[in-house]
Coordinates of C-alpha atoms in Angstrom, one line a residue:
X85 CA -58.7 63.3 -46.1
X86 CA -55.3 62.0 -45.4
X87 CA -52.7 60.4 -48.6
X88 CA -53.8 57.2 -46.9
X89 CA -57.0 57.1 -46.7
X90 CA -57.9 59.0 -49.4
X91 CA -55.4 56.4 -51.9
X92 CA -57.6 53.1 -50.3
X93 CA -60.7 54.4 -50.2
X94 CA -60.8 55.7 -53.4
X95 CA -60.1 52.1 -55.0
X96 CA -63.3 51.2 -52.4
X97 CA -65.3 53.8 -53.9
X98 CA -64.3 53.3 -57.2
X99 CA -65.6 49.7 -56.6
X100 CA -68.8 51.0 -55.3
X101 CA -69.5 53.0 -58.0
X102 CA -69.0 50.3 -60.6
X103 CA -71.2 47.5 -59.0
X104 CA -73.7 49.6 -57.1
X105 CA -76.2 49.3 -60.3
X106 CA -75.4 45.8 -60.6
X107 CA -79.3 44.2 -59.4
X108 CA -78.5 40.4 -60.4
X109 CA -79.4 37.9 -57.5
X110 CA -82.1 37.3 -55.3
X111 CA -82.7 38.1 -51.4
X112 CA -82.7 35.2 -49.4
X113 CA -86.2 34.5 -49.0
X114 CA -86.0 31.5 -47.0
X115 CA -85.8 33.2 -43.7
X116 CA -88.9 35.7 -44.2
X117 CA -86.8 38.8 -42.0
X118 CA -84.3 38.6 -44.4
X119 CA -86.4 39.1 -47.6
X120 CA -87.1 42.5 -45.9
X121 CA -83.1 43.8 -47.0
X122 CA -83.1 46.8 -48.8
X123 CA -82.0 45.5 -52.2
X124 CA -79.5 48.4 -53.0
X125 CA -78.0 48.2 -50.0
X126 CA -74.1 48.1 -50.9
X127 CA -70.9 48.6 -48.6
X128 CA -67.3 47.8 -48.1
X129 CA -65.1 48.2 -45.7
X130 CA -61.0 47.3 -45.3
X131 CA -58.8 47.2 -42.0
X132 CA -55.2 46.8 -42.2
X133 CA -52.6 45.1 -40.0
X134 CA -52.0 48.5 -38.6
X135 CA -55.8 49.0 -37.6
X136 CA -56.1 51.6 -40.6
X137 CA -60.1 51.3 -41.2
X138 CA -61.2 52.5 -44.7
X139 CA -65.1 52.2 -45.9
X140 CA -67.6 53.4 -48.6
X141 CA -71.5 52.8 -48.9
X142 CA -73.4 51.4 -46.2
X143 CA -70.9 49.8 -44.4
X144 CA -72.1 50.8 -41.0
X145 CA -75.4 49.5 -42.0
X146 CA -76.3 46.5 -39.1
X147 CA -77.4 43.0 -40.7
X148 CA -77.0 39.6 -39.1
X149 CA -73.7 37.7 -39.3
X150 CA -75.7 34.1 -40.6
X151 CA -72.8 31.8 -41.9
X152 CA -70.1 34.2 -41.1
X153 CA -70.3 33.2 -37.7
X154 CA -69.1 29.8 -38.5
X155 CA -64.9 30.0 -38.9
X156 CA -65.1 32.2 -35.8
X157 CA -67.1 29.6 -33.4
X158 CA -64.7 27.1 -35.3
X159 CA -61.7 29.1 -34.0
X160 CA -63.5 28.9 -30.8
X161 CA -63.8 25.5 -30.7
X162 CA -60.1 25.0 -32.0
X163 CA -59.1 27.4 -28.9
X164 CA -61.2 25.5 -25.7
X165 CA -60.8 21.7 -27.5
X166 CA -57.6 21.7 -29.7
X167 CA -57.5 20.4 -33.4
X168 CA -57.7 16.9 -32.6
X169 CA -60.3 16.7 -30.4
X170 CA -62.6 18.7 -33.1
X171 CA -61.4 16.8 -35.7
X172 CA -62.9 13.8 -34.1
X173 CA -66.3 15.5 -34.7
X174 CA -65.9 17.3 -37.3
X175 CA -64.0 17.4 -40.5
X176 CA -61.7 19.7 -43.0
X177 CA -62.5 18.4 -46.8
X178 CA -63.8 20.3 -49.1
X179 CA -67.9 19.1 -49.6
X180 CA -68.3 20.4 -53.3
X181 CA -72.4 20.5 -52.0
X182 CA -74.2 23.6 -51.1
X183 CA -73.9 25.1 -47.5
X184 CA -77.1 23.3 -46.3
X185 CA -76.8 19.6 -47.8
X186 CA -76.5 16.5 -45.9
X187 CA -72.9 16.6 -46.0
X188 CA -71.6 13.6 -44.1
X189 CA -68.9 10.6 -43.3
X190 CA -70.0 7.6 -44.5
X191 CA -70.9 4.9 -41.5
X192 CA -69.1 7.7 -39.0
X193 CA -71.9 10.6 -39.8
X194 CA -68.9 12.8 -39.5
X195 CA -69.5 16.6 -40.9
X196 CA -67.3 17.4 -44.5
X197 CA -66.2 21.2 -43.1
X198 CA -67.1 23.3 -40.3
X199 CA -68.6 25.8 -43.0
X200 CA -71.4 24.1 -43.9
X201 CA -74.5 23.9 -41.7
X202 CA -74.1 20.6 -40.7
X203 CA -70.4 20.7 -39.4
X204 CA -71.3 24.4 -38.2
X205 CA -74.1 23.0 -36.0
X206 CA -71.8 20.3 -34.6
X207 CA -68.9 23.2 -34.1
X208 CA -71.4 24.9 -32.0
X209 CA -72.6 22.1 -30.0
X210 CA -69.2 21.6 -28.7
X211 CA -68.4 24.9 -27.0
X212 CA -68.8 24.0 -23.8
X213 CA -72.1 25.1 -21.2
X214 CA -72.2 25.8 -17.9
X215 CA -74.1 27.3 -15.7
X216 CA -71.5 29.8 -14.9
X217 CA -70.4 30.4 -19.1
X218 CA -73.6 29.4 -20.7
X219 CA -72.5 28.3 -24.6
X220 CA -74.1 31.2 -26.6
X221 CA -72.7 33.7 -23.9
X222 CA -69.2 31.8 -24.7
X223 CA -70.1 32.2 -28.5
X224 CA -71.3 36.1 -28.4
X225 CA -68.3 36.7 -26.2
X226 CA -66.2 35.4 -28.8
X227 CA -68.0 37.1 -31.9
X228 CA -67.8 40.3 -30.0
X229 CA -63.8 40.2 -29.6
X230 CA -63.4 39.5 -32.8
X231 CA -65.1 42.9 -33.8
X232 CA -63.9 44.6 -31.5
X233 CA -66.8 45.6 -29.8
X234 CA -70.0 44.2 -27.8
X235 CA -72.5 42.8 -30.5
X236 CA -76.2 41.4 -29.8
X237 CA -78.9 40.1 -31.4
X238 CA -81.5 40.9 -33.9
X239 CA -84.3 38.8 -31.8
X240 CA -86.8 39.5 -34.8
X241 CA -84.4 37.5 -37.2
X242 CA -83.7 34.9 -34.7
X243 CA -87.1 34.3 -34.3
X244 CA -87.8 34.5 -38.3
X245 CA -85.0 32.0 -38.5
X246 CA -86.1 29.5 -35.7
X247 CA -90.0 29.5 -37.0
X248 CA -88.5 28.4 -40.7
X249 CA -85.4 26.1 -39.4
X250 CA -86.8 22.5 -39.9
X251 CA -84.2 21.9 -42.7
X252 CA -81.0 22.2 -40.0
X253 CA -83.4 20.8 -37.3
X254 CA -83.5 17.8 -39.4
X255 CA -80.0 17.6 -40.0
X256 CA -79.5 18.0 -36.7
X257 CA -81.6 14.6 -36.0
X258 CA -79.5 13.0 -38.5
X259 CA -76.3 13.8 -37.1
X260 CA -77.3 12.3 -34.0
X261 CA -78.2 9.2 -35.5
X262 CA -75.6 8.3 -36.9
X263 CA -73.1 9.6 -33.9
X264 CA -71.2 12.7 -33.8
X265 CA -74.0 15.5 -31.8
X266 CA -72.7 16.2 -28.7
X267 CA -75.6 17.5 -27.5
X268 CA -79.5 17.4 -28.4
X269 CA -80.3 18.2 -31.7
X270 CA -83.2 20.9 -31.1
X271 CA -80.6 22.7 -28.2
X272 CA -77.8 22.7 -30.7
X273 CA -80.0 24.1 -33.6
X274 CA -81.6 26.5 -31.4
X275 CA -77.8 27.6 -30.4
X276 CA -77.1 28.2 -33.7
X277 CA -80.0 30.2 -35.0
X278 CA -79.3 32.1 -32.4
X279 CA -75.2 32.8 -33.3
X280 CA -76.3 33.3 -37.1
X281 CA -78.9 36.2 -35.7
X282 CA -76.0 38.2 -34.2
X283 CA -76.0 41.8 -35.3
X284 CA -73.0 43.0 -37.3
X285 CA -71.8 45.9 -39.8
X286 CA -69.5 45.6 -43.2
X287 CA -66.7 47.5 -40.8
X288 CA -67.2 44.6 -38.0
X289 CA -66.8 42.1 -40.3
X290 CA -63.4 43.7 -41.4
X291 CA -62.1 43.5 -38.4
X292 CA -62.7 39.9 -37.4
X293 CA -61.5 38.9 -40.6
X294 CA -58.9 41.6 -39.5
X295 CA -58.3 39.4 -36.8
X296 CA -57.9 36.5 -38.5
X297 CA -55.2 37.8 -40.9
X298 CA -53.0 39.1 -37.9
X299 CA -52.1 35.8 -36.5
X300 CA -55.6 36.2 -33.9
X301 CA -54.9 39.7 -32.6
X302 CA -57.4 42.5 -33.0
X303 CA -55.8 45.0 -35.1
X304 CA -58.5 47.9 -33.5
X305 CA -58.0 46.6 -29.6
X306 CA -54.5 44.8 -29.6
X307 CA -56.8 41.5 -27.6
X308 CA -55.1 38.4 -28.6
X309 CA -58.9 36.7 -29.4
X310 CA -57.1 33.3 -30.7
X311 CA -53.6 31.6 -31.3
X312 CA -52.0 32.3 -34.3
X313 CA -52.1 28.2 -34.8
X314 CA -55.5 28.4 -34.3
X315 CA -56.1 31.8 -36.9
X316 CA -54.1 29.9 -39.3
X317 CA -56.2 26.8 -39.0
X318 CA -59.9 28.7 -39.9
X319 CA -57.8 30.1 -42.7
X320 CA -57.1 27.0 -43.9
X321 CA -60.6 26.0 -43.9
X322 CA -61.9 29.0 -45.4
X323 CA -59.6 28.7 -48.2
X324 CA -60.6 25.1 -49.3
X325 CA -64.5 25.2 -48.1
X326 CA -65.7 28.4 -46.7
X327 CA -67.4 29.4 -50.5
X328 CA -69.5 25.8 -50.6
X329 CA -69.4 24.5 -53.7
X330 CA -67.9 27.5 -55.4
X331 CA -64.9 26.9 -53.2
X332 CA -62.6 25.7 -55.6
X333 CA -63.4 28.4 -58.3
X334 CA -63.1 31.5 -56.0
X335 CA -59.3 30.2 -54.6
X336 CA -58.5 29.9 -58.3
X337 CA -59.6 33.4 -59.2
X338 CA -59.4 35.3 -55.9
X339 CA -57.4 33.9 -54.1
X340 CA -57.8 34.8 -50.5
X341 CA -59.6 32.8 -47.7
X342 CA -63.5 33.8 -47.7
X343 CA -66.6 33.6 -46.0
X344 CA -70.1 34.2 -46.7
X345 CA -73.7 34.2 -45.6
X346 CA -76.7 34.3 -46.6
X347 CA -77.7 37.8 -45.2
X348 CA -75.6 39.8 -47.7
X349 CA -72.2 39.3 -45.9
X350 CA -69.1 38.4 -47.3
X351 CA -65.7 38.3 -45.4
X352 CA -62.2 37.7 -47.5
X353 CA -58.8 38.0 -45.3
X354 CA -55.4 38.5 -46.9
X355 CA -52.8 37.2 -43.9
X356 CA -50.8 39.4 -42.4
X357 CA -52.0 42.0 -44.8
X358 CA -55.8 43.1 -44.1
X359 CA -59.6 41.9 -43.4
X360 CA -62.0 43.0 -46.6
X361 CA -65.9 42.6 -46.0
X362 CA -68.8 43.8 -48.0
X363 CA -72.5 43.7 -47.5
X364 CA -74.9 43.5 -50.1
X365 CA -78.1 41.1 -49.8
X366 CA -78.8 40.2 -53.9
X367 CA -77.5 36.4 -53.3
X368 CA -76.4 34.2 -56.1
X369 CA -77.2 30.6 -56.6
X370 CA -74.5 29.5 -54.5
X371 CA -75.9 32.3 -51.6
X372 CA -73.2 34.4 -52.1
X373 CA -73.1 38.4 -52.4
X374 CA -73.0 39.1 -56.2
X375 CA -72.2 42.4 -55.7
X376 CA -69.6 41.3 -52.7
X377 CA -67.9 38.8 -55.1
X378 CA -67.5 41.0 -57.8
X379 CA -65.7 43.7 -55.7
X380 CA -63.8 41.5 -53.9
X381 CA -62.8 39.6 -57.4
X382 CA -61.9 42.7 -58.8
X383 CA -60.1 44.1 -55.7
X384 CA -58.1 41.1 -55.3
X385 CA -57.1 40.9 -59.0
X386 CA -56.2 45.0 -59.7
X387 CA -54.1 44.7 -55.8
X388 CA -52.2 41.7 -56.9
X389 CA -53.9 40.3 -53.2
X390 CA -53.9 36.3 -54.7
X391 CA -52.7 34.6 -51.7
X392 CA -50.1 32.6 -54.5
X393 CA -48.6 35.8 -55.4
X394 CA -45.5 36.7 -53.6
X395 CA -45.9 39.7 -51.2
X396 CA -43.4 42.1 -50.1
X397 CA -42.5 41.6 -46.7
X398 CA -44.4 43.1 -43.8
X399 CA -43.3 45.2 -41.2
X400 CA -39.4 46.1 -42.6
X401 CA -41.0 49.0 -45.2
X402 CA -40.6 52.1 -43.9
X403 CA -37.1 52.6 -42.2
X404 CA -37.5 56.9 -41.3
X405 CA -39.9 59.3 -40.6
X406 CA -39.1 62.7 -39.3
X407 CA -38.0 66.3 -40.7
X408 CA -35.3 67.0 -42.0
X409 CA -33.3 69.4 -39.4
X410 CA -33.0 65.9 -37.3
X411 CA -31.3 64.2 -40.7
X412 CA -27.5 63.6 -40.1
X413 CA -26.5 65.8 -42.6
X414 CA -28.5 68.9 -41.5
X415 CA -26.4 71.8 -41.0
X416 CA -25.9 73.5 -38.0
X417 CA -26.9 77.0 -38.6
X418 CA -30.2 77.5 -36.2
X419 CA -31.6 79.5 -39.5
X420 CA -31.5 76.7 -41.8
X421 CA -32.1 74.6 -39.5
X422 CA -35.7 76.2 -39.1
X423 CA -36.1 76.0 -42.6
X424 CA -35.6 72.1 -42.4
X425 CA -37.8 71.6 -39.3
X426 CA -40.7 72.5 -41.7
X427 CA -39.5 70.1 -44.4
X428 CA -41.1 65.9 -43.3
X429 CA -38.9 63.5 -44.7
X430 CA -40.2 59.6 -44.6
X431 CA -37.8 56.8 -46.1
X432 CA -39.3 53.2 -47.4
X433 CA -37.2 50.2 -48.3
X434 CA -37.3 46.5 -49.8
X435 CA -40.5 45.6 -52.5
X436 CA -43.4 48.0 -52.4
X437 CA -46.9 46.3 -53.0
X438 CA -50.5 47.0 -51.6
X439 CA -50.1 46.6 -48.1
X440 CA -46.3 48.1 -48.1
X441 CA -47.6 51.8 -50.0
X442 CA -50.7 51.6 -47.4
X443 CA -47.8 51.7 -44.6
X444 CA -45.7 54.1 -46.7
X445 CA -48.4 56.9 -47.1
X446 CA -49.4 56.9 -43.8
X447 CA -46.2 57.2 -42.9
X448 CA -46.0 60.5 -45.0
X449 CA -49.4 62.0 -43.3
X450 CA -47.6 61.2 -40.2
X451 CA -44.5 63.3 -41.2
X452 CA -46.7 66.0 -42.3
X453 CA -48.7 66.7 -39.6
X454 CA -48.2 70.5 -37.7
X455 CA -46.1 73.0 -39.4
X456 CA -44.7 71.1 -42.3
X457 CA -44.7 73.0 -45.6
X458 CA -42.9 70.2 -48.0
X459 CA -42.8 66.4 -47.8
X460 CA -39.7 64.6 -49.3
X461 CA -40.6 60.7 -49.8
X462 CA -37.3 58.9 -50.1
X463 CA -37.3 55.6 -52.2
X464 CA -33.4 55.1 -52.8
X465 CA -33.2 51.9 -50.9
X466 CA -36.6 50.4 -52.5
X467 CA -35.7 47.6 -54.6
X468 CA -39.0 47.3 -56.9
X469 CA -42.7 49.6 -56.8
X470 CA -45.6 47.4 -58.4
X471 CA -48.1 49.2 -60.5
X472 CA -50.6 49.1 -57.1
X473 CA -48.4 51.1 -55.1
X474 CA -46.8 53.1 -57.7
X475 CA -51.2 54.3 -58.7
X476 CA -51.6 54.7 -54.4
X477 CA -48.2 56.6 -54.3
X478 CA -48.6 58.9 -56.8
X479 CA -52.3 59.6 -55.6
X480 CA -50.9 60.5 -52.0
X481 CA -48.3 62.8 -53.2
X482 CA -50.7 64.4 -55.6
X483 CA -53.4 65.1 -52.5
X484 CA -50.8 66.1 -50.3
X485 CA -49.7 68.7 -53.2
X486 CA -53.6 69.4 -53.2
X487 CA -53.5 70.6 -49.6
X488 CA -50.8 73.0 -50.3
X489 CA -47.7 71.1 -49.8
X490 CA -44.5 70.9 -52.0
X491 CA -43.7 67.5 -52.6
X492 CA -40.8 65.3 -53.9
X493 CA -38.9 62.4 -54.5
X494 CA -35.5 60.8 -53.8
X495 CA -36.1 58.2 -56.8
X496 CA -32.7 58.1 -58.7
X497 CA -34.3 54.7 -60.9
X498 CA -37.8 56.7 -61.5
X499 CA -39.8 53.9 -59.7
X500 CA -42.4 56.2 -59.3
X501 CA -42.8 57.3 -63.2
X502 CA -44.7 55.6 -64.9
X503 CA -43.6 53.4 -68.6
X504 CA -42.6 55.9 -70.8
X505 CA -42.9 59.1 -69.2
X506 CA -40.4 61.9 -68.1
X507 CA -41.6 63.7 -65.3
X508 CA -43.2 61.9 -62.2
X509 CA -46.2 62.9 -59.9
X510 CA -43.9 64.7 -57.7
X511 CA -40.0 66.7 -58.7
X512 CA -37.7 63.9 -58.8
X513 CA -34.0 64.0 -57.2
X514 CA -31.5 61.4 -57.3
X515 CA -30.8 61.6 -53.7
X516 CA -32.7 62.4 -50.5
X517 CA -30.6 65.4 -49.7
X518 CA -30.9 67.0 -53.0
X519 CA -34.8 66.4 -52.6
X520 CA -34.6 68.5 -48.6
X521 CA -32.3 71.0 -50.3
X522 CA -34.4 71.8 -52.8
X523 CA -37.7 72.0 -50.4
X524 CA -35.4 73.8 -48.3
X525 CA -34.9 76.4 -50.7
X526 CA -38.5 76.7 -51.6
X527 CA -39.5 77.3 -47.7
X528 CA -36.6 80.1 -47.5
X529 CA -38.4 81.9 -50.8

């Protein structure tokens, strides 16, 4: 396993170790199929801007998308109508009611939020249908860019659903009553059982809230799926109401814009930083994952990921990678020169947080792949390491030492050493060619 992946999936197994035994909730009986969930069923899964996938449990374990579908039919609908057409139909205020209450405009019958089932079902109705792009082919289309790949449906849990479904039917008749249902009620509910009864994984989920966080572009296929307008927008929405009436409570303590659904899903996206998802289908009161809101709470909280925090910037972290004969200041003898080729060299700058030691240690597999024997990390021009990356730094230089490979540091203010201590995970120099000379020397011994 790579410095990388081995750093970030180790916090994700960490995770699942801790809250694995955790068997508070309830399945969500209400829809028979889904009372059939394995209870222990537990996985998470994390994509980076960079399309760096990391998972742990059963996060390749298929389950149906339920109310997860709904900020990506809204960005849908944002994409083919524009904000102010939707907006005519459907609302952004927070509800403060539970996803399936009758959550409506006074005298306009107007939905609160496209998250709950009432705004959902009018968000769906809107796509447009044709004989030529049906709606739900419009709708599964969309779904499946969003992952990444070609989803379909679990045709047992649509059924389950549509047999059970008189609660949306009904707010689908009281929509229309009052206005604001494009379409017939039974058509748009049967739409929308149909959307929620798409099949997905923990690792699908990632990526399209993935997708979301990078501005509407797949991290896994480059397809630009939405605007980044129109990404930012569901964001928005899924900050302030996509957690019901527990929406309010989880922006204060987690900070990141979040989905979930009754199936065991949960979807959190840090922006221009990752997409997190977990599955687990012990539901709460609210009908969120208890085992997916603890991770993700604790997650969020031990990676300093609270969207008020301030992050380093993306994208300007690491400034070098390459080995050290091809530094300006290698000498020109062709013997020491071979002794440099096998020394990597990768340089970082700026603020390191999460998302900027995810980029640096994958920066440092990438300089150690083939022949290298040592690996020099260069840190002189970072300004401040917090106690995130400094844990997922040290943990990469310590595996890459595992596999055999001499490792050290150009860190002349000890950013990498911890509060009181010495030594650091790796020899220390107070320059980057003191750190190749000395690796140098080691691979002429």
């Amino acid at each position: 396993m790579s410095a990388a992946t081995g750093a970030v999936t180790d916090a994700l197994r960490e995770l699942h170790t801790r809250y694995a035994g955790v068997d508070e909730g309830e399945l969500a009986e209400y829809i028979p199929k889904l009372a059939h969930a394995d209870p222990g069923a537990f996985g998470l899964a994390l994509i980076s801007m960079d399309g760096h996938r990391y998972s742990t449990g059963e996060a390749d374990v298929p389950f149906t998308v339920q109310s997860v579908s709904k900020p990506f039919v809204y960005a849908l609908a944002l994409s083919l109508l524009g904000l102010d057409e939707v907006s005519r139909w459907v609302n952004a205020e927070p509800s403060g009611e539970a996803f399936n209450a009758i959550s409506l405009e006074r005298l306009t019958g107007r939905p609160a939020n496209a998250m709950v089932n009432a705004g959902a079902i009018v968000t769906t109705a809107l796509i447009p249908d044709t004989p030529v792009a049906p709606r739900f082919g419009l709708i599964l289309d969309c779904l499946s860019r969003f992952a990444g790949r070609r989803l379909d449906v679990d045709e047992e849990v649509y059924a389950s659903e549509a047999a059970t479904g008189d609660r949306n039917r009904a707010l689908a008749y009281l929509i229309r009553s009052t206005g604001p249902l494009p379409m017939d009620p039974v058509a748009a509910v049967e739409t929308y059982f149909r959307q929620c009864a798409v099949r997905v994984t923990a690792l699908d989920l990632a990526a399209m809230a993935a997708t979301l966080a990078h501005g509407g572009v797949n991290p896994l296929t480059g397809d630009t799926v939405v605007s980044e307008p129109v990404a930012a927008q569901v964001l928005a929405v899924m900050a302030t109401c996509g957690m019901y009436d527990a929406s309010g409570d989880w922006l204060l303590r987690v900070g990141l814009p979040a989905k979930s659904g009754v199936s065991g899903g949960l979807i959190a996206a840090g922006p221009a930083r990752f997409g997190l998802a977990t599955y687990s289908p012990l539901l709460d009161p609210v009908g969120t994952s208890v085992r997916g809101h603890l991770a993700i709470g604790t997650l969020s909280h031990r990676l300093g990921l609270h969207l008020m925090y301030n992050p380093a910037l993306a994208g300007s972290t690491v400034t070098l990678v390459s080995s050290a004969d091809e530094l300006p200041a290698a000498p020109a003898g062709k013997r020491e020169r071979a002794r440099r080729e096998r020394v990597a060299v990768a340089a970082a700058q700026g603020a390191l947080d999460f998302t900027a030691a995810e980029r640096v240690l994958y920066a440092l597999d990438e300089a150690a792949s083939g022949e290298t024997g040592a690996v020099v990390l260069d840190l002189v021009r970072v300004t401040a390491v917090d106690t995130v990356a400094r844990a997922m730094l040290r943990s990469g230089l310590a595996r890459l030492t595992a596999d055999g490979l001499r490792t050290a540091v150009a860190d002349p203010d000890g950013r990498l050493r911890e509060p009181g201590e010495e030594a650091g995970a790796a020899r220390s120099f107070a320059s980057r060619e003191e750190a190749v000379a000395w690796c140098t020397e080691a691979a002429a011994g």
